[in-house]
Tab-separated table of C-alpha atoms and ligand atoms in Angstrom:
chain	number	residue	atom	x	y	z
A	30	UNK	CA	0.256	0.267	0.189
A	31	UNK	CA	2.837	1.904	0.949
A	32	UNK	CA	4.737	1.104	-2.525
A	33	UNK	CA	1.261	2.637	-3.965
A	34	UNK	CA	0.972	5.544	-2.613
A	35	UNK	CA	4.692	6.115	-3.012
A	36	UNK	CA	3.409	5.536	-7.302
A	37	UNK	CA	0.132	7.411	-7.429
A	38	UNK	CA	0.109	9.849	-4.372
A	39	UNK	CA	-1.548	9.390	-0.678
A	40	UNK	CA	-4.803	10.772	-1.854
A	41	UNK	CA	-5.163	8.582	-4.754
A	42	UNK	CA	-5.411	4.897	-3.493
A	43	UNK	CA	-8.204	4.079	-1.133
A	44	UNK	CA	-7.695	0.530	0.839
A	45	UNK	CA	-10.468	-2.065	0.561
A	46	UNK	CA	-11.059	-1.779	3.858
A	47	UNK	CA	-11.912	1.579	4.269
A	48	UNK	CA	-14.468	4.066	2.853
A	49	UNK	CA	-17.696	2.797	1.157
A	50	UNK	CA	-16.259	1.669	-3.057
A	51	UNK	CA	-19.701	0.865	-3.724
A	52	UNK	CA	-19.147	3.126	-6.527
A	53	UNK	CA	-16.173	0.769	-8.190
A	54	UNK	CA	-16.952	-2.426	-6.883
A	55	UNK	CA	-20.471	-3.276	-7.990
A	56	UNK	CA	-21.566	-2.951	-11.387
A	57	UNK	CA	-23.868	-0.775	-13.123
A	58	UNK	CA	-26.468	-3.558	-13.767
A	59	UNK	CA	-26.164	-4.279	-10.261
A	60	UNK	CA	-25.361	-7.819	-11.023
A	61	UNK	CA	-22.156	-8.160	-9.422
A	62	UNK	CA	-20.563	-6.544	-6.299
A	63	UNK	CA	-17.099	-7.087	-5.628
A	64	UNK	CA	-14.499	-5.700	-2.502
A	65	UNK	CA	-11.415	-4.652	-4.131
A	66	UNK	CA	-7.404	-4.859	-1.935
A	67	UNK	CA	-7.728	-1.844	-2.701
A	68	UNK	CA	-8.773	1.026	-5.343
A	69	UNK	CA	-5.893	2.629	-7.176
A	70	UNK	CA	-6.603	6.358	-9.545
A	71	UNK	CA	-2.760	6.816	-11.413
A	72	UNK	CA	-2.735	10.484	-12.958
A	73	UNK	CA	-0.705	9.711	-16.341
A	74	UNK	CA	0.688	6.683	-18.132
A	75	UNK	CA	3.501	6.690	-16.079
A	76	UNK	CA	2.310	6.201	-12.916
A	77	UNK	CA	-0.269	2.932	-13.679
A	78	UNK	CA	3.093	1.850	-15.841
A	79	UNK	CA	4.225	1.974	-11.872
A	80	UNK	CA	1.187	0.238	-10.564
A	81	UNK	CA	1.480	-2.558	-12.880
A	82	UNK	CA	5.310	-2.489	-11.586
A	83	UNK	CA	4.104	-3.109	-8.762
A	84	UNK	CA	1.300	-5.760	-8.759
A	85	UNK	CA	3.038	-7.592	-10.920
A	86	UNK	CA	5.564	-8.471	-9.039
A	87	UNK	CA	4.026	-9.132	-5.697
A	88	UNK	CA	1.704	-10.640	-7.940
A	89	UNK	CA	-1.060	-9.018	-7.458
A	90	UNK	CA	-4.803	-8.963	-9.777
A	91	UNK	CA	-5.083	-5.957	-11.519
A	92	UNK	CA	-8.952	-4.850	-12.736
A	93	UNK	CA	-9.323	-1.991	-14.731
A	94	UNK	CA	-12.315	0.543	-14.727
A	95	UNK	CA	-13.201	3.155	-16.029
A	96	UNK	CA	-16.955	4.742	-16.176
A	97	UNK	CA	-17.595	1.860	-15.218
A	98	UNK	CA	-20.891	1.273	-17.351
A	99	UNK	CA	-19.787	-2.107	-18.119
A	100	UNK	CA	-22.828	-4.785	-18.882
A	101	UNK	CA	-21.326	-7.885	-18.569
A	102	UNK	CA	-19.109	-7.749	-15.185
A	103	UNK	CA	-16.177	-6.368	-17.432
A	104	UNK	CA	-15.363	-3.125	-15.200
A	105	UNK	CA	-15.749	-4.680	-11.696
A	106	UNK	CA	-13.277	-7.244	-9.129
A	107	UNK	CA	-14.660	-10.723	-7.745
A	108	UNK	CA	-15.261	-11.083	-3.741
A	109	UNK	CA	-12.187	-12.400	-3.192
A	110	UNK	CA	-11.382	-9.179	-2.251
A	111	UNK	CA	-7.617	-9.943	-3.223
A	112	UNK	CA	-7.551	-7.797	-6.820
A	113	UNK	CA	-6.031	-3.725	-7.434
A	114	UNK	CA	-9.107	-1.900	-8.715
A	115	UNK	CA	-7.455	0.411	-11.095
A	116	UNK	CA	-9.361	3.333	-12.122
A	117	UNK	CA	-8.290	5.290	-14.833
A	118	UNK	CA	-10.972	8.473	-14.517
A	119	UNK	CA	-7.659	10.762	-13.871
A	120	UNK	CA	-6.172	10.150	-17.384
A	121	UNK	CA	-8.900	12.580	-18.602
A	122	UNK	CA	-6.531	14.167	-21.012
A	123	UNK	CA	-7.589	15.796	-24.245
A	124	UNK	CA	-4.157	15.301	-25.594
A	125	UNK	CA	-4.819	17.135	-29.180
A	126	UNK	CA	-7.148	17.404	-32.418
A	127	UNK	CA	-5.039	16.570	-35.728
A	128	UNK	CA	-8.008	18.616	-38.127
A	129	UNK	CA	-6.338	18.395	-41.492
A	130	UNK	CA	-5.639	14.221	-40.387
A	131	UNK	CA	-8.925	14.381	-38.741
A	132	UNK	CA	-8.090	12.432	-35.770
A	133	UNK	CA	-7.876	13.583	-31.963
A	134	UNK	CA	-6.110	12.315	-29.432
A	135	UNK	CA	-6.936	11.259	-25.947
A	136	UNK	CA	-6.426	9.223	-22.333
A	137	UNK	CA	-8.152	6.934	-21.444
A	138	UNK	CA	-10.695	8.043	-19.000
A	139	UNK	CA	-12.087	10.373	-21.289
A	140	UNK	CA	-15.722	10.301	-21.053
A	141	UNK	CA	-16.960	9.595	-24.463
A	142	UNK	CA	-19.653	12.725	-24.149
A	143	UNK	CA	-15.691	15.487	-23.558
A	144	UNK	CA	-14.772	13.700	-26.806
A	145	UNK	CA	-17.207	14.140	-28.821
A	146	UNK	CA	-17.510	18.185	-28.261
A	147	UNK	CA	-13.738	18.275	-28.370
A	148	UNK	CA	-14.111	16.729	-32.544
A	149	UNK	CA	-17.467	18.924	-32.881
A	150	UNK	CA	-15.228	21.690	-31.192
A	151	UNK	CA	-13.344	21.308	-34.584
A	152	UNK	CA	-15.445	21.106	-36.699
A	153	UNK	CA	-15.352	17.473	-36.638
A	154	UNK	CA	-17.162	14.247	-36.151
A	155	UNK	CA	-16.882	11.014	-33.317
A	156	UNK	CA	-19.501	9.149	-34.612
A	157	UNK	CA	-18.740	6.386	-31.727
A	158	UNK	CA	-22.250	7.287	-29.927
A	159	UNK	CA	-24.059	4.790	-27.026
A	160	UNK	CA	-26.774	5.626	-24.013
A	161	UNK	CA	-23.993	5.806	-21.391
A	162	UNK	CA	-21.800	7.884	-23.406
A	163	UNK	CA	-21.854	10.459	-20.665
A	164	UNK	CA	-20.428	8.441	-18.722
A	165	UNK	CA	-18.462	5.346	-20.072
A	166	UNK	CA	-14.845	6.644	-21.085
A	167	UNK	CA	-13.287	5.998	-24.581
A	168	UNK	CA	-10.627	3.460	-22.806
A	169	UNK	CA	-13.678	1.257	-21.756
A	170	UNK	CA	-15.329	2.043	-25.346
A	171	UNK	CA	-11.781	0.550	-26.888
A	172	UNK	CA	-11.674	-2.611	-24.628
A	173	UNK	CA	-15.349	-3.217	-24.575
A	174	UNK	CA	-15.365	-2.985	-28.949
A	175	UNK	CA	-18.264	-0.804	-28.089
A	176	UNK	CA	-21.095	-0.592	-31.117
A	177	UNK	CA	-24.171	1.969	-30.711
A	178	UNK	CA	-26.387	3.794	-32.288
A	179	UNK	CA	-23.976	5.518	-35.700
A	180	UNK	CA	-21.904	2.078	-36.460
A	181	UNK	CA	-23.859	0.706	-39.346
A	182	UNK	CA	-22.385	3.866	-41.261
A	183	UNK	CA	-19.158	4.417	-39.510
A	184	UNK	CA	-18.399	0.616	-37.623
A	185	UNK	CA	-17.702	-0.218	-34.218
A	186	UNK	CA	-15.198	1.465	-32.580
A	187	UNK	CA	-12.600	-0.677	-33.782
A	188	UNK	CA	-13.092	1.036	-36.481
A	189	UNK	CA	-12.600	4.470	-34.697
A	190	UNK	CA	-9.309	3.773	-33.501
A	191	UNK	CA	-6.142	4.401	-35.828
A	192	UNK	CA	-3.677	3.973	-32.867
A	193	UNK	CA	-3.530	2.516	-29.639
A	194	UNK	CA	-0.435	3.047	-25.864
A	195	UNK	CA	-0.879	0.373	-23.719
A	196	UNK	CA	0.687	-0.181	-20.317
A	197	UNK	CA	1.700	-4.760	-20.304
A	198	UNK	CA	1.296	-6.422	-17.849
A	199	UNK	CA	4.697	-5.946	-16.833
A	200	UNK	CA	4.271	-1.789	-16.601
A	201	UNK	CA	5.793	-2.049	-20.767
A	202	UNK	CA	4.333	1.485	-22.141
A	203	UNK	CA	3.552	0.432	-25.608
A	204	UNK	CA	3.056	3.812	-27.542
A	205	UNK	CA	0.992	2.483	-30.777
A	206	UNK	CA	0.065	5.853	-30.907
A	207	UNK	CA	-0.173	6.852	-34.874
A	208	UNK	CA	-2.655	8.552	-36.469
A	209	UNK	CA	-2.124	6.009	-39.596
A	210	UNK	CA	-5.295	4.863	-42.287
A	211	UNK	CA	-2.588	2.348	-43.021
A	212	UNK	CA	0.072	0.972	-41.864
A	213	UNK	CA	0.876	-2.687	-42.262
A	214	UNK	CA	4.125	-3.036	-40.654
A	215	UNK	CA	3.639	-6.229	-38.161
A	216	UNK	CA	0.704	-7.995	-36.211
A	217	UNK	CA	-1.665	-5.785	-36.022
A	218	UNK	CA	-1.578	-5.491	-32.094
A	219	UNK	CA	-3.533	-2.306	-32.059
A	220	UNK	CA	-6.648	-4.393	-32.935
A	221	UNK	CA	-4.897	-7.407	-30.549
A	222	UNK	CA	-6.275	-4.847	-27.636
A	223	UNK	CA	-9.191	-3.707	-29.072
A	224	UNK	CA	-11.789	-5.583	-27.895
A	225	UNK	CA	-9.603	-8.202	-25.229
A	226	UNK	CA	-11.440	-6.469	-22.316
A	227	UNK	CA	-8.752	-5.502	-19.937
A	228	UNK	CA	-7.713	-9.322	-20.225
A	229	UNK	CA	-4.016	-8.957	-21.925
A	230	UNK	CA	-3.079	-5.234	-20.644
A	231	UNK	CA	-4.656	-1.633	-20.102
A	232	UNK	CA	-5.053	0.941	-23.147
A	233	UNK	CA	-4.043	4.520	-21.432
A	234	UNK	CA	-4.323	6.300	-24.905
A	235	UNK	CA	-5.326	6.381	-27.808
A	236	UNK	CA	-5.922	7.796	-32.297
A	237	UNK	CA	-9.370	8.253	-32.987
A	238	UNK	CA	-10.341	8.725	-36.465
A	239	UNK	CA	-13.267	11.264	-36.960
A	240	UNK	CA	-15.540	12.563	-39.957
A	241	UNK	CA	-16.958	15.353	-41.516
A	242	UNK	CA	-20.044	16.803	-39.510
A	243	UNK	CA	-23.305	16.625	-42.054
A	244	UNK	CA	-24.821	18.993	-43.314
A	245	UNK	CA	-28.579	17.733	-42.369
A	246	UNK	CA	-29.431	15.054	-40.534
A	247	UNK	CA	-33.045	13.488	-41.196
A	248	UNK	CA	-34.666	11.434	-39.262
A	249	UNK	CA	-38.130	9.507	-39.622
A	250	UNK	CA	-40.585	6.688	-37.718
A	251	UNK	CA	-41.778	3.838	-39.141
A	252	UNK	CA	-44.595	1.031	-37.881
A	253	UNK	CA	-43.955	-1.543	-40.325
A	254	UNK	CA	-46.574	-5.303	-39.726
A	255	UNK	CA	-43.861	-7.628	-39.973
A	256	UNK	CA	-39.559	-7.326	-39.352
A	257	UNK	CA	-39.442	-8.741	-42.533
A	258	UNK	CA	-40.794	-5.742	-43.826
A	259	UNK	CA	-39.039	-3.057	-41.766
A	260	UNK	CA	-35.738	-4.998	-43.667
A	261	UNK	CA	-37.602	-4.522	-46.934
A	262	UNK	CA	-37.130	-0.417	-46.055
A	263	UNK	CA	-33.713	-0.755	-44.579
A	264	UNK	CA	-32.377	-3.073	-48.262
A	265	UNK	CA	-34.880	-0.293	-50.039
A	266	UNK	CA	-33.417	2.878	-48.360
A	267	UNK	CA	-29.741	1.740	-48.098
A	268	UNK	CA	-30.267	1.021	-52.028
A	269	UNK	CA	-31.595	4.316	-52.684
A	270	UNK	CA	-29.700	6.935	-50.762
A	271	UNK	CA	-26.028	6.192	-51.778
A	272	UNK	CA	-25.594	4.385	-48.192
A	273	UNK	CA	-26.659	7.671	-46.172
A	274	UNK	CA	-28.590	5.605	-43.461
A	275	UNK	CA	-26.244	6.961	-40.363
A	276	UNK	CA	-29.333	4.869	-38.218
A	277	UNK	CA	-31.459	1.904	-38.272
A	278	UNK	CA	-32.875	0.671	-34.591
A	279	UNK	CA	-36.382	-0.953	-34.499
A	280	UNK	CA	-38.286	-1.845	-31.616
A	281	UNK	CA	-40.591	-4.505	-31.602
A	282	UNK	CA	-44.234	-4.028	-29.359
A	283	UNK	CA	-43.192	-4.720	-26.095
A	284	UNK	CA	-40.572	-2.834	-26.222
A	285	UNK	CA	-43.220	0.266	-27.185
A	286	UNK	CA	-45.809	-0.884	-24.462
A	287	UNK	CA	-43.385	-1.189	-21.956
A	288	UNK	CA	-42.114	2.675	-22.194
A	289	UNK	CA	-46.045	3.269	-22.973
A	290	UNK	CA	-46.115	2.167	-19.498
A	291	UNK	CA	-43.806	2.990	-17.739
A	292	UNK	CA	-42.493	6.369	-19.046
A	293	UNK	CA	-45.423	7.590	-20.962
A	294	UNK	CA	-43.716	11.313	-21.018
A	295	UNK	CA	-41.470	9.784	-23.587
A	296	UNK	CA	-43.994	8.829	-26.206
A	297	UNK	CA	-43.712	11.496	-28.786
A	298	UNK	CA	-46.522	13.873	-29.579
A	299	UNK	CA	-48.130	12.781	-33.333
A	300	UNK	CA	-47.373	9.123	-32.617
A	301	UNK	CA	-51.171	8.670	-32.102
A	302	UNK	CA	-51.971	7.143	-28.041
A	303	UNK	CA	-48.896	5.087	-26.747
A	304	UNK	CA	-49.393	1.933	-26.306
A	305	UNK	CA	-51.461	1.711	-29.048
A	306	UNK	CA	-51.191	-1.748	-31.023
A	307	UNK	CA	-48.526	-1.563	-33.284
A	308	UNK	CA	-46.026	-4.064	-35.446
A	309	UNK	CA	-42.969	-2.813	-35.285
A	310	UNK	CA	-41.624	-0.038	-35.294
A	311	UNK	CA	-37.979	1.481	-36.986
A	312	UNK	CA	-36.282	4.590	-36.388
A	313	UNK	CA	-33.877	5.407	-39.027
A	314	UNK	CA	-31.510	8.501	-39.878
A	315	UNK	CA	-29.781	9.559	-42.633
A	316	UNK	CA	-26.994	11.720	-43.349
A	317	UNK	CA	-27.390	14.308	-46.722
A	318	UNK	CA	-24.819	16.894	-47.718
A	319	UNK	CA	-27.069	18.915	-49.009
A	320	UNK	CA	-29.234	22.306	-47.025
A	321	UNK	CA	-31.983	21.265	-44.861
A	322	UNK	CA	-35.268	22.412	-47.348
A	323	UNK	CA	-33.757	19.205	-50.544
A	324	UNK	CA	-32.519	16.933	-48.262
A	325	UNK	CA	-35.564	16.738	-46.096
A	326	UNK	CA	-37.665	16.860	-49.673
A	327	UNK	CA	-35.454	14.179	-51.200
A	328	UNK	CA	-35.821	11.890	-47.933
A	329	UNK	CA	-39.750	12.399	-48.251
A	330	UNK	CA	-39.911	11.262	-51.335
A	331	UNK	CA	-37.729	8.717	-50.666
A	332	UNK	CA	-40.146	7.530	-47.589
A	333	UNK	CA	-43.103	7.781	-49.736
A	334	UNK	CA	-42.164	5.716	-52.679
A	335	UNK	CA	-41.102	3.144	-49.667
A	336	UNK	CA	-44.558	3.422	-48.348
A	337	UNK	CA	-46.114	2.713	-51.907
A	338	UNK	CA	-43.120	-0.499	-52.917
A	339	UNK	CA	-43.662	-1.624	-49.078
A	340	UNK	CA	-46.645	-3.166	-48.474
A	341	UNK	CA	-46.504	-4.278	-45.037
A	342	UNK	CA	-44.943	-0.446	-44.095
A	343	UNK	CA	-47.442	1.322	-42.208
A	344	UNK	CA	-47.171	5.744	-41.067
A	345	UNK	CA	-44.083	7.304	-41.137
A	346	UNK	CA	-43.879	10.463	-40.061
A	347	UNK	CA	-40.656	12.279	-41.343
A	348	UNK	CA	-39.292	14.700	-38.212
A	349	UNK	CA	-40.191	18.466	-39.188
A	350	UNK	CA	-37.947	19.607	-37.084
A	351	UNK	CA	-34.850	19.247	-34.647
A	352	UNK	CA	-36.725	19.093	-31.190
A	353	UNK	CA	-38.901	16.445	-32.654
A	354	UNK	CA	-35.901	14.292	-34.439
A	355	UNK	CA	-35.010	14.350	-30.627
A	356	UNK	CA	-38.187	13.141	-29.469
A	357	UNK	CA	-38.067	10.596	-31.922
A	358	UNK	CA	-34.433	8.801	-30.379
A	359	UNK	CA	-36.108	9.771	-27.256
A	360	UNK	CA	-38.651	6.991	-27.617
A	361	UNK	CA	-35.704	4.472	-29.003
A	362	UNK	CA	-33.317	5.314	-26.101
A	363	UNK	CA	-36.471	5.558	-22.990
A	364	UNK	CA	-36.157	1.293	-24.075
A	365	UNK	CA	-34.436	0.707	-21.164
A	366	UNK	CA	-35.651	2.693	-19.079
A	367	UNK	CA	-39.044	1.571	-19.370
A	368	UNK	CA	-36.760	-1.988	-18.697
A	369	UNK	CA	-34.994	-1.188	-15.938
A	370	UNK	CA	-38.300	0.243	-13.721
A	371	UNK	CA	-40.221	-2.322	-14.787
A	372	UNK	CA	-37.614	-5.231	-12.793
A	373	UNK	CA	-34.708	-7.478	-14.203
A	374	UNK	CA	-35.235	-8.934	-17.089
A	375	UNK	CA	-33.132	-12.027	-18.826
A	376	UNK	CA	-30.616	-9.975	-21.727
A	377	UNK	CA	-29.036	-11.061	-25.093
A	378	UNK	CA	-26.825	-8.278	-27.144
A	379	UNK	CA	-26.669	-11.297	-29.933
A	380	UNK	CA	-25.888	-10.022	-34.082
A	381	UNK	CA	-27.155	-12.031	-37.087
A	382	UNK	CA	-26.758	-11.868	-41.018
A	383	UNK	CA	-29.305	-9.131	-41.771
A	384	UNK	CA	-30.696	-11.359	-43.615
A	385	UNK	CA	-31.601	-14.530	-40.527
A	386	UNK	CA	-33.103	-11.745	-38.702
A	387	UNK	CA	-36.862	-12.644	-38.618
A	388	UNK	CA	-35.854	-16.019	-38.735
A	389	UNK	CA	-34.413	-16.318	-35.660
A	390	UNK	CA	-36.974	-13.798	-34.378
A	391	UNK	CA	-39.838	-15.968	-34.750
A	392	UNK	CA	-37.473	-19.423	-33.955
A	393	UNK	CA	-35.719	-17.327	-30.524
A	394	UNK	CA	-39.436	-16.296	-29.432
A	395	UNK	CA	-41.295	-19.034	-29.883
A	396	UNK	CA	-38.352	-21.362	-27.849
A	397	UNK	CA	-39.449	-19.067	-25.198
A	398	UNK	CA	-42.785	-19.153	-25.043
A	399	UNK	CA	-42.562	-23.171	-25.220
A	400	UNK	CA	-39.946	-22.706	-22.397
A	401	UNK	CA	-41.480	-20.189	-20.208
A	402	UNK	CA	-45.143	-19.125	-21.171
A	403	UNK	CA	-46.614	-15.917	-20.487
A	404	UNK	CA	-42.407	-14.724	-20.655
A	405	UNK	CA	-42.555	-11.075	-23.352
A	406	UNK	CA	-39.208	-11.055	-25.745
A	407	UNK	CA	-38.336	-7.473	-25.830
A	408	UNK	CA	-36.067	-6.857	-29.152
A	409	UNK	CA	-35.037	-3.413	-30.037
A	410	UNK	CA	-31.825	-2.748	-31.519
A	411	UNK	CA	-28.991	-1.340	-34.412
A	412	UNK	CA	-31.430	-3.900	-36.839
A	413	UNK	CA	-29.172	-1.989	-39.795
A	414	UNK	CA	-25.986	-4.157	-38.434
A	415	UNK	CA	-28.092	-7.391	-37.560
A	416	UNK	CA	-27.254	-6.327	-34.066
A	417	UNK	CA	-30.400	-7.287	-31.572
A	418	UNK	CA	-31.265	-6.662	-27.712
A	419	UNK	CA	-33.340	-9.519	-26.744
A	420	UNK	CA	-34.179	-10.010	-23.704
A	421	UNK	CA	-37.494	-11.850	-22.034
A	422	UNK	CA	-39.166	-10.621	-18.509
A	423	UNK	CA	-40.706	-12.330	-16.859
A	424	UNK	CA	-44.467	-13.372	-17.325
A	425	UNK	CA	-47.170	-10.648	-16.620
A	426	UNK	CA	-47.509	-11.134	-11.803
A	427	UNK	CA	-44.097	-13.382	-11.682
A	428	UNK	CA	-41.280	-11.564	-9.611
A	429	UNK	CA	-38.721	-11.456	-11.925
A	430	UNK	CA	-35.839	-11.655	-9.378
A	431	UNK	CA	-37.408	-15.680	-9.241
A	432	UNK	CA	-37.929	-16.249	-12.609
A	433	UNK	CA	-34.280	-14.974	-13.527
A	434	UNK	CA	-32.812	-17.568	-10.436
A	435	UNK	CA	-35.672	-20.193	-12.260
A	436	UNK	CA	-35.387	-19.843	-15.814
A	437	UNK	CA	-31.876	-17.032	-17.194
A	438	UNK	CA	-29.512	-20.620	-17.870
A	439	UNK	CA	-32.777	-22.128	-19.406
A	440	UNK	CA	-33.198	-18.826	-21.557
A	441	UNK	CA	-30.299	-18.599	-22.980
A	442	UNK	CA	-29.533	-22.243	-23.553
A	443	UNK	CA	-32.538	-21.668	-25.718
A	444	UNK	CA	-31.579	-18.088	-27.938
A	445	UNK	CA	-28.210	-18.552	-28.299
A	446	UNK	CA	-29.133	-22.287	-29.695
A	447	UNK	CA	-31.029	-20.543	-31.856
A	448	UNK	CA	-28.486	-17.519	-32.982
A	449	UNK	CA	-25.369	-20.157	-33.556
A	450	UNK	CA	-28.791	-22.224	-35.548
A	451	UNK	CA	-28.662	-19.236	-37.551
A	452	UNK	CA	-25.214	-18.173	-38.079
A	453	UNK	CA	-24.515	-15.819	-35.336
A	454	UNK	CA	-22.924	-14.736	-32.584
A	455	UNK	CA	-23.846	-14.306	-29.193
A	456	UNK	CA	-21.884	-11.306	-28.284
A	457	UNK	CA	-22.333	-8.019	-30.378
A	458	UNK	CA	-21.266	-5.228	-28.661
A	459	UNK	CA	-21.175	-5.436	-25.105
A	460	UNK	CA	-18.404	-7.988	-24.768
A	461	UNK	CA	-18.159	-11.087	-22.597
A	462	UNK	CA	-16.894	-10.005	-19.346
A	463	UNK	CA	-17.991	-12.414	-17.087
A	464	UNK	CA	-21.787	-12.996	-17.560
A	465	UNK	CA	-20.457	-14.762	-21.316
A	466	UNK	CA	-17.404	-16.632	-20.137
A	467	UNK	CA	-19.775	-20.464	-20.164
A	468	UNK	CA	-21.953	-19.257	-23.383
A	469	UNK	CA	-18.031	-18.448	-24.458
A	470	UNK	CA	-17.256	-21.718	-24.121
A	471	UNK	CA	-19.916	-23.835	-24.913
A	472	UNK	CA	-20.954	-20.957	-28.704
A	473	UNK	CA	-16.968	-20.198	-29.843
A	474	UNK	CA	-15.419	-23.107	-32.164
A	475	UNK	CA	-12.357	-25.531	-30.010
A	476	UNK	CA	-9.635	-24.487	-31.861
A	477	UNK	CA	-10.668	-20.359	-31.689
A	478	UNK	CA	-10.899	-20.761	-27.733
A	479	UNK	CA	-7.768	-22.833	-28.577
A	480	UNK	CA	-6.116	-20.043	-30.075
A	481	UNK	CA	-7.409	-17.137	-27.824
A	482	UNK	CA	-5.604	-19.003	-24.763
A	483	UNK	CA	-2.041	-18.823	-26.149
A	484	UNK	CA	-2.517	-15.600	-26.962
A	485	UNK	CA	-3.468	-15.106	-22.901
A	486	UNK	CA	-0.609	-17.330	-21.540
A	487	UNK	CA	1.878	-14.879	-24.072
A	488	UNK	CA	0.844	-11.870	-23.317
A	489	UNK	CA	-0.166	-11.680	-19.092
A	490	UNK	CA	1.820	-14.999	-18.869
A	491	UNK	CA	0.909	-14.456	-14.442
A	492	UNK	CA	-3.097	-14.264	-15.245
A	493	UNK	CA	-3.266	-10.639	-13.487
A	494	UNK	CA	-5.121	-9.070	-15.770
A	495	UNK	CA	-9.194	-9.224	-14.922
A	496	UNK	CA	-9.088	-12.742	-14.006
A	497	UNK	CA	-11.993	-14.375	-14.461
A	498	UNK	CA	-13.313	-12.473	-17.476
A	499	UNK	CA	-13.857	-13.434	-20.956
A	500	UNK	CA	-12.076	-17.019	-21.039
B	57	LIG	ZN1	-27.531	-1.954	-28.360
């Protein structure tokens, strides 16, 4: 403890047996409650390296943490009380924006929204955008290869990262902070650390790729009889807009019913009565290099043509103002809050080939209903990326905690078997963490798992980095 205090300053070390550390040791969904030997908050890369050298010398496990917003228990310690919790929050400097190279260099503890604002101040766009953007940090975004609502156009965190600075478990610093679009000089270490969930080393800084800001952003809500109609609309708009769709989200009727019940204030005016029977609802966003007037006219013409061509398409609501566009997004963003208000549910963050989504949803919902009559699948997400949040809520009248305790393992099994049968993945954008470790063993190929174990053994031979996660 004295060595840690000497490395980072006594003010930045909190002993595990002292003050309340639950802000660090309990995860955001309150499923995992761990204990830490100590919480240490270094103020720079050199201090992170010093802490890791100490931990390495004394064989102390290290759990890196940014904004503590993991949805899979990826950033809280286990309950042994042995691990050192390494908070990256004090590494919060934007090191620079290179507008001509369209890059931003920032430290791991910078809040995503702060980085977005720094890009905006330079007249550019950092398109990584997700629900936790006001509190999640760049290091965690990269360590979990976060997705979000603009992946369709701009890619995951991985596609937005050009360079990394990483501290190894032994405390060496790899400076890979180069803003290069092309770099074939050996194995790609950057891509190895992105998505490694803190199990191979600690990301301390990154060079992020910025994009031009779109001149006009157009938003609409559409209702569709079925998911296949939503996909027909997706294909049509992709083809006829020259790939200008930036988001294409769906919400099933149960998801909207939850919002109507728990968050009626988030129901957009002009969309009919909250909770009225409707099929799948699409929230779509398209960017256009033209001025608002001509862009909106072209947008509405595109939508009107789609209405004539796709029989299952119902009402279409192109947003008439920025305020209305925001109201449409609030409806989508209200779903996780409405779910939380309703109680615990069984969550699946999955991806499938877009072409297989309707067949998957039909098969998975039938399997869940056969297993748990009355259970309510709440399905929404980034359908343009093939990524669904397929969550299962308790039947009405059944206590959510009891439902989870009795059924979670069985429901996961039938849903993930269905995902595998349709060529999908059990983790699309949230990672593996603790929550999906067993499922990974079952659904990832044995050869892939063996290669992952060899990588882990080579880069973290003592097994000190974020133990019990991923593998
Ligand atoms: Zn998502």
